[in-house]
Amino acid sequence: MIPVILAGGKGERFWPLSRKHRPKQFLSLDGTGKSLLQATAERLLPLSDGWDGLWVVTSAMLAQGVAQQLPQMPQENILAEPEGRDTAPAVAWTAIETARRYGEDAVVGFFPADHWIGEPEVFQKTLEAAAELATNQEAIVTLGVKPSFPSTGYGYIEQGKEAGNFGGFDAYQVARFTEKPDREKAEEFLATGRFSWNGGIFVFRVGVMLAELRKYAPTMMSVLEDMGAEGYSQLEKKSIDYVVMERTEKAFVLPVAFGWDDLGDWNALERLVKGDSANVELANHLGLNTEGSIFYSSSDDDAIVTIGLEDVVVVRDGNVTLIVKKERSQDIKKVLKSLANHPKFKDLL
């Protein structure tokens, strides 16, 4: 398999730790000292047979940072998009380039750079099963994560007709992809046992994906095949889910049960590292009557002292301190829009 890491995102909901030149995938959020990008790359190396077979697609602004984080990776395996156009152009351009180097029968997998994966051995076996399915059929395989609660923050995949067993994993044709549901609908999905979270991981023979892209996005493909990255300014922002996965008849899903988290905002740290403590403390924190909260500092010299707080996130980074109720953490993106329009604060982005 040729694993490709999608590493062009901003991770705005992890501000102020995540900034323009230091996005979420460059951060270490679990105290190990390893960034999310580095952890993702190490997890994929057994599938790629080493660094020569591993690729990253990112933004031009972040390409140097990727090279610094992954110095073993060949420079030519880092594709730098001149401007962000969502995941459809990223997948399409990378598919074109990998087909040129390896041929259209090569099996390629796409992986977000900012996910946490538990049980890496199960993860690898699952991907080997996905590669087997993609090799034997005209299939675009996605991994569906078994839901552990009725999340309203994830898209869902509904299982359709059974498609056989591959490497010990049952595969299904995709009946439909759905957007993020409300709580009632999410509970209905879980009750059926047919739905899984959309983990954003895709495996396919590169020729199969290219054919579907030419079918459903002919203008985009014409631009990219003629001009490569130089044509990005002519492309619309569209996700691969919207362009291909929600329309193709070649989508298959492997429901999986390994530990997974997309680390979407600061609340993810509670799922990742909390343990039995009253708070998540990745900082020097002294609290009085403080519980259910998350504390993070990028400096060992800083101290955070709290009295009588509950269910808040406090993040200290450089000259910025963020304090937000956990339930309002999604609103960080709204604040960043305000900062961008404020001459005094725009340099904090």
Coordinates of C-alpha atoms in Angstrom, one line a residue:
M1 CA 0.0 0.0 0.0
I2 CA 1.0 3.6 -0.6
P3 CA -0.2 5.5 2.5
V4 CA -0.8 9.2 1.9
I5 CA -1.2 11.5 4.9
L6 CA -3.6 14.5 4.5
A7 CA -1.8 17.2 6.5
G8 CA -3.1 20.5 5.2
G9 CA -5.6 21.4 7.9
K10 CA -5.4 24.3 10.3
G11 CA -6.9 22.7 13.5
E12 CA -8.4 26.1 14.5
R13 CA -10.3 24.7 17.4
F14 CA -7.0 24.0 19.2
W15 CA -6.1 27.7 19.2
P16 CA -4.1 29.3 20.8
L17 CA -1.7 26.3 20.7
S18 CA -2.6 25.8 17.0
R19 CA -1.5 28.8 14.9
K20 CA -1.1 29.4 11.1
H21 CA 2.5 28.0 11.0
R22 CA 1.9 25.5 13.8
P23 CA -1.3 23.7 13.0
K24 CA -2.8 20.9 15.1
Q25 CA -0.9 18.1 13.2
F26 CA 2.4 19.6 14.4
L27 CA 1.4 19.5 18.0
S28 CA 2.0 16.9 20.8
L29 CA -1.3 16.8 22.7
D30 CA -0.8 13.6 24.8
G31 CA 2.5 14.5 26.7
T32 CA 4.6 12.0 24.7
G33 CA 6.6 14.7 22.8
K34 CA 5.5 13.2 19.5
S35 CA 3.4 15.3 17.2
L36 CA 0.2 13.9 15.7
L37 CA 1.8 14.0 12.3
Q38 CA 4.8 12.0 13.5
A39 CA 2.6 9.5 15.3
T40 CA 0.5 9.0 12.1
A41 CA 3.6 8.5 10.0
E42 CA 5.1 5.9 12.4
R43 CA 1.8 4.1 12.5
L44 CA 1.8 3.8 8.7
L45 CA 5.4 2.8 8.1
P46 CA 4.7 -1.0 8.4
L47 CA 2.2 -0.6 5.6
S48 CA 4.5 1.4 3.3
D49 CA 7.6 -0.7 3.7
G50 CA 9.5 2.3 4.9
W51 CA 9.8 6.0 4.3
D52 CA 10.2 5.8 0.5
G53 CA 6.6 4.6 0.1
L54 CA 5.0 7.1 2.4
W55 CA 3.5 10.4 1.0
V56 CA 2.2 13.6 2.5
V57 CA -0.1 16.2 0.9
T58 CA -0.1 19.5 2.6
S59 CA -0.2 23.3 2.0
A60 CA 2.8 25.2 0.6
M61 CA 2.9 27.2 3.8
L62 CA 3.3 24.0 5.9
A63 CA 5.6 21.9 3.6
Q64 CA 8.8 23.0 5.2
G65 CA 7.4 22.2 8.6
V66 CA 6.4 18.7 7.4
A67 CA 9.9 18.1 6.1
Q68 CA 11.3 19.2 9.5
Q69 CA 8.9 16.9 11.4
L70 CA 9.6 13.9 9.0
P71 CA 13.2 14.3 8.0
Q72 CA 13.4 10.7 6.8
M73 CA 10.8 11.3 4.1
P74 CA 12.0 11.9 0.5
Q75 CA 11.3 15.5 -0.4
E76 CA 9.6 14.4 -3.7
N77 CA 7.0 12.5 -1.6
I78 CA 5.7 15.8 -0.1
L79 CA 3.1 17.4 -2.3
A80 CA 2.6 21.1 -1.5
E81 CA -0.8 22.6 -2.5
P82 CA -0.4 26.3 -3.4
E83 CA -3.7 27.0 -1.7
G84 CA -6.3 25.0 0.3
R85 CA -9.2 23.6 -1.8
D86 CA -10.5 21.0 0.7
T87 CA -10.0 17.2 0.3
A88 CA -11.2 16.5 -3.3
P89 CA -8.4 18.3 -5.1
A90 CA -5.9 16.9 -2.6
V91 CA -7.0 13.4 -3.3
A92 CA -7.2 14.0 -7.0
W93 CA -3.8 15.5 -7.4
T94 CA -2.2 12.9 -5.3
A95 CA -3.9 10.1 -7.2
I96 CA -2.6 11.5 -10.5
E97 CA 1.0 11.7 -9.1
T98 CA 1.0 8.3 -7.5
A99 CA -0.5 6.7 -10.7
R100 CA 2.4 8.3 -12.7
R101 CA 5.0 6.8 -10.4
Y102 CA 3.4 3.4 -9.5
G103 CA 0.8 2.7 -12.1
E104 CA -3.0 2.6 -11.8
D105 CA -3.1 -0.8 -10.1
A106 CA -1.3 0.6 -7.0
V107 CA -3.3 0.5 -3.8
V108 CA -3.3 3.9 -2.1
G109 CA -4.7 4.8 1.3
F110 CA -5.5 8.3 2.5
F111 CA -5.2 9.1 6.2
P112 CA -5.9 12.3 8.2
A113 CA -2.8 13.5 10.0
D114 CA -4.5 14.5 13.2
H115 CA -6.3 11.4 14.4
W116 CA -5.5 9.2 17.5
I117 CA -5.6 5.5 16.9
G118 CA -5.6 2.9 19.6
E119 CA -4.6 -0.8 19.1
P120 CA -2.2 -0.2 16.1
E121 CA -1.9 -3.9 15.4
V122 CA -5.7 -4.1 14.8
F123 CA -5.5 -0.9 12.8
Q124 CA -2.8 -2.5 10.5
K125 CA -4.8 -5.7 10.1
T126 CA -7.9 -3.8 9.2
L127 CA -6.0 -1.9 6.5
E128 CA -4.5 -5.1 5.1
A129 CA -8.1 -6.3 4.8
A130 CA -9.2 -3.1 3.1
A131 CA -6.3 -3.4 0.6
E132 CA -7.3 -7.0 -0.2
L133 CA -10.8 -5.8 -0.9
A134 CA -9.6 -2.9 -3.0
T135 CA -7.2 -5.2 -4.9
N136 CA -9.9 -7.8 -5.8
Q137 CA -12.8 -5.5 -6.6
E138 CA -13.4 -2.1 -8.1
A139 CA -13.9 -0.7 -4.6
I140 CA -13.3 2.5 -2.7
V141 CA -13.1 1.2 0.8
T142 CA -13.7 3.4 3.9
L143 CA -13.2 2.4 7.5
G144 CA -16.4 2.9 9.6
V145 CA -15.6 3.4 13.3
K146 CA -18.0 1.6 15.6
P147 CA -19.9 4.3 17.6
S148 CA -19.4 4.3 21.3
F149 CA -22.0 7.0 22.0
P150 CA -24.6 8.9 19.9
S151 CA -22.2 11.6 18.6
T152 CA -23.6 14.7 16.9
G153 CA -20.2 15.8 15.8
Y154 CA -19.4 13.0 13.3
G155 CA -20.8 12.0 9.9
Y156 CA -22.2 8.5 9.7
I157 CA -22.0 5.6 7.2
E158 CA -24.9 3.1 6.8
Q159 CA -24.1 -0.5 5.9
G160 CA -25.8 -1.9 2.9
K161 CA -25.5 -5.3 1.3
E162 CA -22.9 -7.7 2.6
A163 CA -19.8 -7.9 0.3
G164 CA -17.9 -10.8 1.9
N165 CA -15.2 -11.3 4.5
F166 CA -11.6 -10.0 4.0
G167 CA -8.8 -10.8 6.5
G168 CA -11.4 -11.7 9.1
F169 CA -13.3 -8.4 8.6
D170 CA -16.9 -8.3 7.2
A171 CA -17.3 -5.8 4.4
Y172 CA -20.5 -4.1 3.2
Q173 CA -21.5 -1.9 0.3
V174 CA -22.3 1.6 1.5
A175 CA -26.0 2.3 1.6
R176 CA -25.5 6.0 2.3
F177 CA -23.3 8.7 3.9
T178 CA -25.1 11.1 6.2
E179 CA -24.1 14.5 7.6
K180 CA -23.8 15.2 11.3
P181 CA -27.2 14.3 12.9
D182 CA -29.0 15.8 15.8
R183 CA -29.1 13.8 19.1
E184 CA -32.4 12.0 18.4
K185 CA -31.2 10.9 14.9
A186 CA -27.8 9.8 16.3
E187 CA -29.6 7.6 18.9
E188 CA -31.7 6.1 16.1
F189 CA -28.6 5.3 14.1
L190 CA -27.0 3.5 17.0
A191 CA -30.1 1.5 17.7
T192 CA -30.1 -0.1 14.2
G193 CA -26.6 -1.4 14.5
R194 CA -26.0 -0.6 10.8
F195 CA -24.3 2.8 11.2
S196 CA -20.7 3.7 11.9
W197 CA -18.8 6.9 12.2
N198 CA -17.1 8.3 9.1
G199 CA -13.4 8.1 10.0
G200 CA -12.2 9.8 6.9
I201 CA -9.9 7.0 5.9
F202 CA -10.1 5.7 2.3
V203 CA -8.3 2.8 0.5
F204 CA -8.5 2.1 -3.3
R205 CA -6.7 1.1 -6.4
V206 CA -5.6 4.5 -7.8
G207 CA -7.1 3.8 -11.2
V208 CA -10.5 3.2 -9.6
M209 CA -10.5 6.5 -7.9
L210 CA -9.2 8.3 -11.0
A211 CA -12.1 6.9 -13.0
E212 CA -14.7 8.0 -10.5
L213 CA -13.1 11.5 -10.2
R214 CA -13.2 11.8 -14.0
K215 CA -16.9 10.8 -13.9
Y216 CA -18.1 13.1 -11.1
A217 CA -15.6 16.0 -11.4
P218 CA -14.5 16.2 -15.0
T219 CA -13.6 19.9 -14.9
M220 CA -11.4 19.5 -11.8
M221 CA -9.6 16.5 -13.3
S222 CA -9.0 18.2 -16.6
V223 CA -7.4 21.2 -14.8
L224 CA -5.2 19.0 -12.6
E225 CA -4.2 16.6 -15.3
D226 CA -3.2 19.5 -17.6
M227 CA -1.7 21.9 -15.1
G228 CA -1.0 20.0 -11.8
A229 CA -0.7 22.3 -8.8
E230 CA -0.5 25.4 -11.0
G231 CA -4.2 24.9 -11.7
Y232 CA -5.3 25.1 -8.1
S233 CA -6.6 28.7 -8.4
Q234 CA -9.2 27.5 -10.9
L235 CA -10.6 24.9 -8.5
E236 CA -13.6 25.1 -6.2
K237 CA -13.4 24.0 -2.6
K238 CA -15.0 20.6 -2.4
S239 CA -14.6 17.6 -0.1
I240 CA -13.9 14.1 -1.5
D241 CA -17.0 12.9 0.4
Y242 CA -19.2 15.4 -1.5
V243 CA -17.5 14.8 -4.9
V244 CA -17.2 11.0 -4.9
M245 CA -18.1 9.1 -1.8
E246 CA -21.7 10.3 -1.6
R247 CA -22.3 9.6 -5.3
T248 CA -20.2 6.5 -6.3
E249 CA -21.7 3.0 -6.5
K250 CA -18.2 1.6 -5.6
A251 CA -18.1 2.6 -2.0
F252 CA -17.6 -0.2 0.6
V253 CA -17.3 0.1 4.3
L254 CA -15.3 -2.1 6.8
P255 CA -16.8 -1.5 10.3
V256 CA -14.0 -1.5 12.8
A257 CA -13.7 -1.3 16.6
F258 CA -10.2 -0.1 17.4
G259 CA -9.8 3.0 19.6
W260 CA -10.2 6.1 17.5
D261 CA -10.7 9.8 18.0
D262 CA -10.5 12.7 15.5
L263 CA -9.2 15.1 18.2
G264 CA -11.6 17.8 17.0
D265 CA -11.2 20.3 19.9
W266 CA -9.8 20.7 23.4
N267 CA -12.4 18.4 24.9
A268 CA -10.7 15.5 23.1
L269 CA -7.9 15.6 25.7
E270 CA -10.4 14.4 28.3
R271 CA -10.9 11.2 26.2
L272 CA -7.2 10.9 25.5
V273 CA -5.4 11.4 28.8
K274 CA -7.8 12.0 31.7
G275 CA -7.5 8.8 33.8
D276 CA -9.0 9.0 37.3
S277 CA -8.1 12.6 38.1
A278 CA -10.6 15.3 38.7
N279 CA -9.1 17.3 35.8
V280 CA -6.9 16.9 32.7
E281 CA -3.7 18.6 33.7
L282 CA -1.0 19.1 31.0
A283 CA 0.2 22.1 32.8
N284 CA 1.5 23.3 36.2
H285 CA -2.0 23.6 37.8
L286 CA -3.0 24.3 41.4
G287 CA -6.7 24.2 41.9
L288 CA -9.1 24.8 44.8
N289 CA -12.6 23.3 44.4
T290 CA -11.9 22.9 40.7
E291 CA -13.1 19.8 38.7
G292 CA -14.1 18.5 35.3
S293 CA -11.7 20.9 33.6
I294 CA -8.8 20.8 31.2
F295 CA -5.6 22.7 31.7
Y296 CA -2.8 23.0 29.1
S297 CA 0.4 25.1 29.0
S298 CA 3.1 25.1 26.4
S299 CA 5.7 26.3 29.0
D300 CA 6.9 24.4 32.1
D301 CA 7.6 27.8 33.7
D302 CA 4.0 29.0 33.7
A303 CA 1.5 28.2 36.5
I304 CA -2.3 28.1 36.3
V305 CA -4.1 28.7 39.6
T306 CA -7.9 28.2 39.8
I307 CA -10.6 28.6 42.4
G308 CA -14.1 27.2 42.2
L309 CA -14.1 26.4 38.5
E310 CA -16.0 23.5 36.8
D311 CA -16.2 22.3 33.2
V312 CA -13.8 24.8 31.7
V313 CA -10.8 24.7 29.4
V314 CA -7.8 26.9 30.2
V315 CA -4.9 27.0 27.7
R316 CA -1.8 29.1 28.1
D317 CA 0.5 29.6 25.1
G318 CA 3.0 32.4 24.9
N319 CA 1.2 35.7 25.2
V320 CA -2.3 34.2 25.0
T321 CA -4.5 32.7 27.6
L322 CA -7.8 31.0 26.5
I323 CA -10.6 30.4 29.0
V324 CA -13.7 28.8 27.7
K325 CA -16.6 26.6 28.9
K326 CA -16.1 23.1 27.6
E327 CA -19.6 23.2 26.0
R328 CA -18.6 26.3 24.0
S329 CA -15.2 25.0 22.7
Q330 CA -16.7 24.8 19.2
D331 CA -17.0 28.6 19.2
I332 CA -13.3 29.1 19.1
K333 CA -13.5 29.3 15.3
K334 CA -15.9 32.2 15.7
V335 CA -13.4 34.1 17.9
L336 CA -10.7 33.6 15.3
K337 CA -12.8 35.4 12.7
S338 CA -13.1 38.3 15.1
L339 CA -9.3 38.3 15.7
A340 CA -8.6 38.3 12.0
N341 CA -10.6 41.5 11.7
H342 CA -9.0 43.2 14.6
P343 CA -5.7 45.1 14.0
K344 CA -4.6 44.6 17.6
F345 CA -5.1 40.8 17.7
K346 CA -4.7 39.5 14.1
D347 CA -1.0 38.6 14.8
L348 CA -2.2 36.1 17.4
L349 CA -3.6 33.8 14.7

